[in-house]
Amino acid sequence: GQQVMQIPQYQHVQEGEDFTTYCNSSTTLSNIQWYKQRPGGHPVFLIQLVKSGEVKKQKRLTFQFGEAKKNSSLHITATQTTDVGTYFCAGSRGGSNYKLTFGKGTLLTVNP
Amino acid sequence: EAQVTQNPRYLITVTGKKLTVTCSQNMNHEYMSWYRQDPGLGLRQIYYSMNVEVTDKGDVPEGYKVSRKEKRNFPLILESPSPNQTSLYFCASSLLAGSITDTQYFGPGTRLTVL
């Protein structure tokens, strides 16, 4: 079945450092979504990428979707303590398949 | 306020005692879904529904049932719960945009313990 691998599993940074998490799918995706989950909270949608090679920015966050639509990344510039949480990617094959498969997430901790 | 609600938020039960976790959304979303979250395993989709009376299996459907009789509600049923179903459960909903889902809104979660 479809698998979505996400690395690293954990990342600890000093405040102000950059952070990147990577997502790789075993199959071509129609779209990929990114979520953030704060400790004790529920996942919150960040963004959706649909087009091959797409790059989207949200303030200090940059999201990329690979040309082959099998990989994606989330990059945070100059991390802040408010960035702490687990970041998940989730992909779908589309067409008649609406199943959404999540990566296991990357837990980001930020040292002030 | 647009939201997804789940009840109960916490439940401790015993093996074999049937239970239902309710999920409701007030955004007129077509797509609804159930996930379980376990340490080290992330979020795994149990079932999803594209509209009323249309449901399909996710990655881990065994031991669960769902129904979608109304657009706003998507209950998760455990006919005979077992300890390996102890987990944190999330319901989510979204609009459908053609062949893909749009922004998914998650409920607050239900922490289930099966003894």
PDB file of C-alpha atoms in Angstrom:
ATOM      1  CA  GLY A   1       0.000   0.000   0.000  1.00  0.00           C
ATOM      2  CA  GLN A   2       0.894   3.637  -0.104  1.00  0.00           C
ATOM      3  CA  GLN A   3       3.605   4.658   2.345  1.00  0.00           C
ATOM      4  CA  VAL A   4       4.729   8.114   3.348  1.00  0.00           C
ATOM      5  CA  MET A   5       8.086   8.380   5.072  1.00  0.00           C
ATOM      6  CA  GLN A   6       9.055  11.473   6.996  1.00  0.00           C
ATOM      7  CA  ILE A   7      12.470  12.443   8.341  1.00  0.00           C
ATOM      8  CA  PRO A   8      13.881  13.302  10.730  1.00  0.00           C
ATOM      9  CA  GLN A   9      11.754  11.894  13.528  1.00  0.00           C
ATOM     10  CA  TYR A  10      13.054  14.481  15.981  1.00  0.00           C
ATOM     11  CA  GLN A  11      14.866  17.784  15.598  1.00  0.00           C
ATOM     12  CA  HIS A  12      16.137  20.019  18.356  1.00  0.00           C
ATOM     13  CA  VAL A  13      17.353  23.479  17.400  1.00  0.00           C
ATOM     14  CA  GLN A  14      18.452  26.685  19.028  1.00  0.00           C
ATOM     15  CA  GLU A  15      16.079  29.567  18.553  1.00  0.00           C
ATOM     16  CA  GLY A  16      17.025  31.385  15.373  1.00  0.00           C
ATOM     17  CA  GLU A  17      18.328  28.302  13.573  1.00  0.00           C
ATOM     18  CA  ASP A  18      16.623  26.929  10.495  1.00  0.00           C
ATOM     19  CA  PHE A  19      14.677  23.659  10.370  1.00  0.00           C
ATOM     20  CA  THR A  20      13.676  21.322   7.553  1.00  0.00           C
ATOM     21  CA  THR A  21      11.543  18.194   7.487  1.00  0.00           C
ATOM     22  CA  TYR A  22      11.282  15.906   4.469  1.00  0.00           C
ATOM     23  CA  CYS A  23       8.493  13.718   3.229  1.00  0.00           C
ATOM     24  CA  ASN A  24       8.812  10.892   0.684  1.00  0.00           C
ATOM     25  CA  SER A  25       6.025   8.822  -0.803  1.00  0.00           C
ATOM     26  CA  SER A  26       6.270   5.351  -2.303  1.00  0.00           C
ATOM     27  CA  THR A  27       3.732   6.383  -4.953  1.00  0.00           C
ATOM     28  CA  THR A  28       2.990   9.486  -6.990  1.00  0.00           C
ATOM     29  CA  LEU A  29       0.670  11.819  -5.125  1.00  0.00           C
ATOM     30  CA  SER A  30      -2.074  14.059  -6.438  1.00  0.00           C
ATOM     31  CA  ASN A  31      -1.639  16.443  -3.533  1.00  0.00           C
ATOM     32  CA  ILE A  32       0.228  16.779  -0.267  1.00  0.00           C
ATOM     33  CA  GLN A  33      -0.866  18.541   2.880  1.00  0.00           C
ATOM     34  CA  TRP A  34       1.131  19.752   5.864  1.00  0.00           C
ATOM     35  CA  TYR A  35      -0.128  19.953   9.433  1.00  0.00           C
ATOM     36  CA  LYS A  36       1.207  21.173  12.744  1.00  0.00           C
ATOM     37  CA  GLN A  37       0.254  19.641  16.067  1.00  0.00           C
ATOM     38  CA  ARG A  38       1.180  21.341  19.295  1.00  0.00           C
ATOM     39  CA  PRO A  39       1.753  19.122  22.355  1.00  0.00           C
ATOM     40  CA  GLY A  40      -1.644  18.053  23.696  1.00  0.00           C
ATOM     41  CA  GLY A  41      -3.462  19.577  20.737  1.00  0.00           C
ATOM     42  CA  HIS A  42      -5.021  18.455  17.506  1.00  0.00           C
ATOM     43  CA  PRO A  43      -3.484  18.696  14.011  1.00  0.00           C
ATOM     44  CA  VAL A  44      -3.936  22.063  12.366  1.00  0.00           C
ATOM     45  CA  PHE A  45      -3.833  22.407   8.597  1.00  0.00           C
ATOM     46  CA  LEU A  46      -0.968  24.535   7.294  1.00  0.00           C
ATOM     47  CA  ILE A  47      -1.040  24.226   3.521  1.00  0.00           C
ATOM     48  CA  GLN A  48      -1.821  22.040   0.522  1.00  0.00           C
ATOM     49  CA  LEU A  49       0.407  21.592  -2.540  1.00  0.00           C
ATOM     50  CA  VAL A  50      -1.024  20.266  -5.771  1.00  0.00           C
ATOM     51  CA  LYS A  51       1.243  21.147  -8.675  1.00  0.00           C
ATOM     52  CA  SER A  52       4.522  19.499  -9.619  1.00  0.00           C
ATOM     53  CA  GLY A  53       7.446  21.649  -8.469  1.00  0.00           C
ATOM     54  CA  GLU A  54       5.167  23.959  -6.509  1.00  0.00           C
ATOM     55  CA  VAL A  55       6.675  26.239  -3.872  1.00  0.00           C
ATOM     56  CA  LYS A  56       4.542  28.116  -1.378  1.00  0.00           C
ATOM     57  CA  LYS A  57       5.548  30.450   1.434  1.00  0.00           C
ATOM     58  CA  GLN A  58       3.832  31.428   4.636  1.00  0.00           C
ATOM     59  CA  LYS A  59       5.942  34.013   6.439  1.00  0.00           C
ATOM     60  CA  ARG A  60       8.955  32.009   7.678  1.00  0.00           C
ATOM     61  CA  LEU A  61       7.650  28.681   6.334  1.00  0.00           C
ATOM     62  CA  THR A  62       8.484  27.438   2.836  1.00  0.00           C
ATOM     63  CA  PHE A  63       6.803  24.371   1.371  1.00  0.00           C
ATOM     64  CA  GLN A  64       7.945  22.507  -1.723  1.00  0.00           C
ATOM     65  CA  PHE A  65       6.406  19.715  -3.792  1.00  0.00           C
ATOM     66  CA  GLY A  66       8.826  17.706  -5.887  1.00  0.00           C
ATOM     67  CA  GLU A  67       8.793  17.580  -9.658  1.00  0.00           C
ATOM     68  CA  ALA A  68       7.805  13.922  -9.614  1.00  0.00           C
ATOM     69  CA  LYS A  69       5.130  14.598  -6.964  1.00  0.00           C
ATOM     70  CA  LYS A  70       6.618  11.956  -4.680  1.00  0.00           C
ATOM     71  CA  ASN A  71       8.413  14.152  -2.195  1.00  0.00           C
ATOM     72  CA  SER A  72       7.902  17.346  -0.289  1.00  0.00           C
ATOM     73  CA  SER A  73       9.648  19.498   2.276  1.00  0.00           C
ATOM     74  CA  LEU A  74       8.847  22.100   4.890  1.00  0.00           C
ATOM     75  CA  HIS A  75      11.525  24.619   5.786  1.00  0.00           C
ATOM     76  CA  ILE A  76      11.287  27.051   8.682  1.00  0.00           C
ATOM     77  CA  THR A  77      13.659  30.002   8.679  1.00  0.00           C
ATOM     78  CA  ALA A  78      14.872  31.423  11.986  1.00  0.00           C
ATOM     79  CA  THR A  79      12.847  29.207  14.300  1.00  0.00           C
ATOM     80  CA  GLN A  80      10.996  30.654  17.263  1.00  0.00           C
ATOM     81  CA  THR A  81       9.752  28.959  20.416  1.00  0.00           C
ATOM     82  CA  THR A  82       6.232  29.200  19.011  1.00  0.00           C
ATOM     83  CA  ASP A  83       7.273  26.791  16.248  1.00  0.00           C
ATOM     84  CA  VAL A  84       7.486  23.918  18.742  1.00  0.00           C
ATOM     85  CA  GLY A  85       5.313  20.961  17.795  1.00  0.00           C
ATOM     86  CA  THR A  86       5.054  17.975  15.500  1.00  0.00           C
ATOM     87  CA  TYR A  87       4.872  18.596  11.777  1.00  0.00           C
ATOM     88  CA  PHE A  88       3.086  16.042   9.628  1.00  0.00           C
ATOM     89  CA  CYS A  89       2.811  15.609   5.908  1.00  0.00           C
ATOM     90  CA  ALA A  90      -0.129  13.735   4.396  1.00  0.00           C
ATOM     91  CA  GLY A  91      -0.590  12.596   0.830  1.00  0.00           C
ATOM     92  CA  SER A  92      -3.364  11.297  -1.352  1.00  0.00           C
ATOM     93  CA  ARG A  93      -3.258   9.524  -4.692  1.00  0.00           C
ATOM     94  CA  GLY A  94      -6.375  11.302  -5.897  1.00  0.00           C
ATOM     95  CA  GLY A  95      -8.612  10.116  -8.680  1.00  0.00           C
ATOM     96  CA  SER A  96     -11.138   7.801  -7.047  1.00  0.00           C
ATOM     97  CA  ASN A  97      -8.798   7.223  -4.100  1.00  0.00           C
ATOM     98  CA  TYR A  98      -9.505   9.660  -1.294  1.00  0.00           C
ATOM     99  CA  LYS A  99      -7.456   7.809   1.274  1.00  0.00           C
ATOM    100  CA  LEU A 100      -5.051  10.132   3.070  1.00  0.00           C
ATOM    101  CA  THR A 101      -1.778   8.696   4.363  1.00  0.00           C
ATOM    102  CA  PHE A 102       0.198  10.591   6.960  1.00  0.00           C
ATOM    103  CA  GLY A 103       3.908  10.541   7.618  1.00  0.00           C
ATOM    104  CA  LYS A 104       4.914   9.764  11.207  1.00  0.00           C
ATOM    105  CA  GLY A 105       5.813  13.370  11.798  1.00  0.00           C
ATOM    106  CA  THR A 106       8.828  15.356  12.908  1.00  0.00           C
ATOM    107  CA  LEU A 107       8.875  16.642  16.477  1.00  0.00           C
ATOM    108  CA  LEU A 108      10.541  20.038  16.609  1.00  0.00           C
ATOM    109  CA  THR A 109      11.800  21.442  19.887  1.00  0.00           C
ATOM    110  CA  VAL A 110      13.340  24.893  20.121  1.00  0.00           C
ATOM    111  CA  ASN A 111      15.775  25.974  22.824  1.00  0.00           C
ATOM    112  CA  PRO A 112      15.306  29.665  23.680  1.00  0.00           C
TER     113      PRO A 112
ATOM    114  CA  GLU B   1     -18.209  29.076  14.899  1.00  0.00           C
ATOM    115  CA  ALA B   2     -16.995  26.515  12.362  1.00  0.00           C
ATOM    116  CA  GLN B   3     -15.940  23.402  14.213  1.00  0.00           C
ATOM    117  CA  VAL B   4     -15.705  19.651  14.491  1.00  0.00           C
ATOM    118  CA  THR B   5     -16.945  18.236  17.776  1.00  0.00           C
ATOM    119  CA  GLN B   6     -16.292  14.822  19.261  1.00  0.00           C
ATOM    120  CA  ASN B   7     -17.836  13.066  22.227  1.00  0.00           C
ATOM    121  CA  PRO B   8     -16.796  11.816  24.622  1.00  0.00           C
ATOM    122  CA  ARG B   9     -13.380  13.446  25.017  1.00  0.00           C
ATOM    123  CA  TYR B  10     -12.190  10.748  27.393  1.00  0.00           C
ATOM    124  CA  LEU B  11     -13.430   7.195  27.803  1.00  0.00           C
ATOM    125  CA  ILE B  12     -12.267   4.247  29.833  1.00  0.00           C
ATOM    126  CA  THR B  13     -14.017   0.994  29.056  1.00  0.00           C
ATOM    127  CA  VAL B  14     -13.548  -2.758  29.254  1.00  0.00           C
ATOM    128  CA  THR B  15     -12.843  -5.325  26.589  1.00  0.00           C
ATOM    129  CA  GLY B  16     -15.893  -6.325  24.588  1.00  0.00           C
ATOM    130  CA  LYS B  17     -18.228  -3.541  25.647  1.00  0.00           C
ATOM    131  CA  LYS B  18     -19.589  -1.854  22.537  1.00  0.00           C
ATOM    132  CA  LEU B  19     -19.015   1.859  22.299  1.00  0.00           C
ATOM    133  CA  THR B  20     -19.656   4.746  19.915  1.00  0.00           C
ATOM    134  CA  VAL B  21     -17.665   7.929  19.537  1.00  0.00           C
ATOM    135  CA  THR B  22     -19.678  10.672  17.915  1.00  0.00           C
ATOM    136  CA  CYS B  23     -18.372  13.266  15.481  1.00  0.00           C
ATOM    137  CA  SER B  24     -20.250  16.247  14.141  1.00  0.00           C
ATOM    138  CA  GLN B  25     -19.312  19.170  11.888  1.00  0.00           C
ATOM    139  CA  ASN B  26     -21.214  22.361  11.140  1.00  0.00           C
ATOM    140  CA  MET B  27     -19.438  23.363   7.927  1.00  0.00           C
ATOM    141  CA  ASN B  28     -21.502  21.357   5.423  1.00  0.00           C
ATOM    142  CA  HIS B  29     -18.386  19.362   4.489  1.00  0.00           C
ATOM    143  CA  GLU B  30     -18.698  16.346   2.226  1.00  0.00           C
ATOM    144  CA  TYR B  31     -15.542  14.574   3.414  1.00  0.00           C
ATOM    145  CA  MET B  32     -15.243  13.192   6.914  1.00  0.00           C
ATOM    146  CA  SER B  33     -12.613  10.905   8.325  1.00  0.00           C
ATOM    147  CA  TRP B  34     -11.474   9.087  11.450  1.00  0.00           C
ATOM    148  CA  TYR B  35      -7.840   8.712  12.525  1.00  0.00           C
ATOM    149  CA  ARG B  36      -6.072   7.093  15.392  1.00  0.00           C
ATOM    150  CA  GLN B  37      -2.831   8.451  16.768  1.00  0.00           C
ATOM    151  CA  ASP B  38      -0.343   6.257  18.582  1.00  0.00           C
ATOM    152  CA  PRO B  39       3.165   7.115  19.827  1.00  0.00           C
ATOM    153  CA  GLY B  40       5.744   6.451  17.147  1.00  0.00           C
ATOM    154  CA  LEU B  41       3.097   5.613  14.544  1.00  0.00           C
ATOM    155  CA  GLY B  42       1.704   9.035  13.775  1.00  0.00           C
ATOM    156  CA  LEU B  43      -1.809   9.440  12.425  1.00  0.00           C
ATOM    157  CA  ARG B  44      -3.409   6.529  10.670  1.00  0.00           C
ATOM    158  CA  GLN B  45      -6.675   6.765   8.801  1.00  0.00           C
ATOM    159  CA  ILE B  46      -9.365   4.317   9.913  1.00  0.00           C
ATOM    160  CA  TYR B  47     -12.305   5.133   7.643  1.00  0.00           C
ATOM    161  CA  TYR B  48     -13.375   8.012   5.513  1.00  0.00           C
ATOM    162  CA  SER B  49     -16.574   9.155   3.861  1.00  0.00           C
ATOM    163  CA  MET B  50     -16.999  11.225   0.720  1.00  0.00           C
ATOM    164  CA  ASN B  51     -20.666  11.936   1.342  1.00  0.00           C
ATOM    165  CA  VAL B  52     -23.844  10.547   2.873  1.00  0.00           C
ATOM    166  CA  GLU B  53     -23.981   6.761   2.615  1.00  0.00           C
ATOM    167  CA  VAL B  54     -20.529   6.644   0.979  1.00  0.00           C
ATOM    168  CA  THR B  55     -17.731   5.278   3.149  1.00  0.00           C
ATOM    169  CA  ASP B  56     -14.442   3.544   2.479  1.00  0.00           C
ATOM    170  CA  LYS B  57     -11.619   1.928   4.401  1.00  0.00           C
ATOM    171  CA  GLY B  58      -8.492   3.741   5.380  1.00  0.00           C
ATOM    172  CA  ASP B  59      -5.242   2.076   6.369  1.00  0.00           C
ATOM    173  CA  VAL B  60      -6.397   0.502   9.657  1.00  0.00           C
ATOM    174  CA  PRO B  61     -10.140  -0.332   9.483  1.00  0.00           C
ATOM    175  CA  GLU B  62     -10.086  -3.655  11.340  1.00  0.00           C
ATOM    176  CA  GLY B  63     -12.239  -3.640  14.484  1.00  0.00           C
ATOM    177  CA  TYR B  64     -14.088  -0.448  13.571  1.00  0.00           C
ATOM    178  CA  LYS B  65     -17.350   0.447  11.876  1.00  0.00           C
ATOM    179  CA  VAL B  66     -18.680   3.775  10.676  1.00  0.00           C
ATOM    180  CA  SER B  67     -21.903   5.128   9.262  1.00  0.00           C
ATOM    181  CA  ARG B  68     -22.826   8.315   7.438  1.00  0.00           C
ATOM    182  CA  LYS B  69     -26.575   8.714   7.537  1.00  0.00           C
ATOM    183  CA  GLU B  70     -26.445  12.500   7.714  1.00  0.00           C
ATOM    184  CA  LYS B  71     -23.935  14.864   6.205  1.00  0.00           C
ATOM    185  CA  ARG B  72     -22.960  16.436   9.516  1.00  0.00           C
ATOM    186  CA  ASN B  73     -22.430  13.249  11.561  1.00  0.00           C
ATOM    187  CA  PHE B  74     -19.889  10.454  11.257  1.00  0.00           C
ATOM    188  CA  PRO B  75     -19.891   8.164  14.303  1.00  0.00           C
ATOM    189  CA  LEU B  76     -17.134   5.638  14.956  1.00  0.00           C
ATOM    190  CA  ILE B  77     -18.336   2.314  16.364  1.00  0.00           C
ATOM    191  CA  LEU B  78     -16.250  -0.262  18.191  1.00  0.00           C
ATOM    192  CA  GLU B  79     -18.440  -3.366  18.378  1.00  0.00           C
ATOM    193  CA  SER B  80     -16.078  -5.315  20.633  1.00  0.00           C
ATOM    194  CA  PRO B  81     -13.208  -3.112  21.803  1.00  0.00           C
ATOM    195  CA  SER B  82      -9.872  -4.679  22.619  1.00  0.00           C
ATOM    196  CA  PRO B  83      -6.844  -3.253  24.487  1.00  0.00           C
ATOM    197  CA  ASN B  84      -4.966  -2.694  21.215  1.00  0.00           C
ATOM    198  CA  GLN B  85      -7.596  -0.089  20.337  1.00  0.00           C
ATOM    199  CA  THR B  86      -6.456   2.081  23.215  1.00  0.00           C
ATOM    200  CA  SER B  87      -5.475   5.248  21.406  1.00  0.00           C
ATOM    201  CA  LEU B  88      -6.161   8.910  20.723  1.00  0.00           C
ATOM    202  CA  TYR B  89      -8.856   9.268  18.079  1.00  0.00           C
ATOM    203  CA  PHE B  90      -9.429  12.265  15.840  1.00  0.00           C
ATOM    204  CA  CYS B  91     -12.329  13.054  13.578  1.00  0.00           C
ATOM    205  CA  ALA B  92     -11.778  15.464  10.698  1.00  0.00           C
ATOM    206  CA  SER B  93     -13.794  17.024   7.895  1.00  0.00           C
ATOM    207  CA  SER B  94     -13.177  18.953   4.695  1.00  0.00           C
ATOM    208  CA  LEU B  95     -14.733  20.107   1.498  1.00  0.00           C
ATOM    209  CA  LEU B  96     -14.025  18.024  -1.575  1.00  0.00           C
ATOM    210  CA  ALA B  97     -12.416  19.914  -4.434  1.00  0.00           C
ATOM    211  CA  GLY B  98     -12.725  17.652  -7.408  1.00  0.00           C
ATOM    212  CA  SER B  99     -10.570  14.613  -6.820  1.00  0.00           C
ATOM    213  CA  ILE B 100      -8.787  15.899  -3.765  1.00  0.00           C
ATOM    214  CA  THR B 101      -9.703  16.992  -0.294  1.00  0.00           C
ATOM    215  CA  ASP B 102      -9.410  20.585   0.790  1.00  0.00           C
ATOM    216  CA  THR B 103      -8.341  21.923   4.184  1.00  0.00           C
ATOM    217  CA  GLN B 104      -9.049  19.319   6.843  1.00  0.00           C
ATOM    218  CA  TYR B 105     -10.415  20.526  10.158  1.00  0.00           C
ATOM    219  CA  PHE B 106      -9.734  18.240  13.093  1.00  0.00           C
ATOM    220  CA  GLY B 107     -11.819  17.714  16.182  1.00  0.00           C
ATOM    221  CA  PRO B 108     -10.267  17.979  19.661  1.00  0.00           C
ATOM    222  CA  GLY B 109      -9.691  14.240  19.987  1.00  0.00           C
ATOM    223  CA  THR B 110     -11.065  11.375  22.075  1.00  0.00           C
ATOM    224  CA  ARG B 111      -8.701   9.524  24.366  1.00  0.00           C
ATOM    225  CA  LEU B 112      -9.890   5.929  24.644  1.00  0.00           C
ATOM    226  CA  THR B 113      -8.567   3.361  27.084  1.00  0.00           C
ATOM    227  CA  VAL B 114      -9.709  -0.245  26.788  1.00  0.00           C
ATOM    228  CA  LEU B 115      -8.922  -2.372  29.840  1.00  0.00           C
TER     229      LEU B 115
END
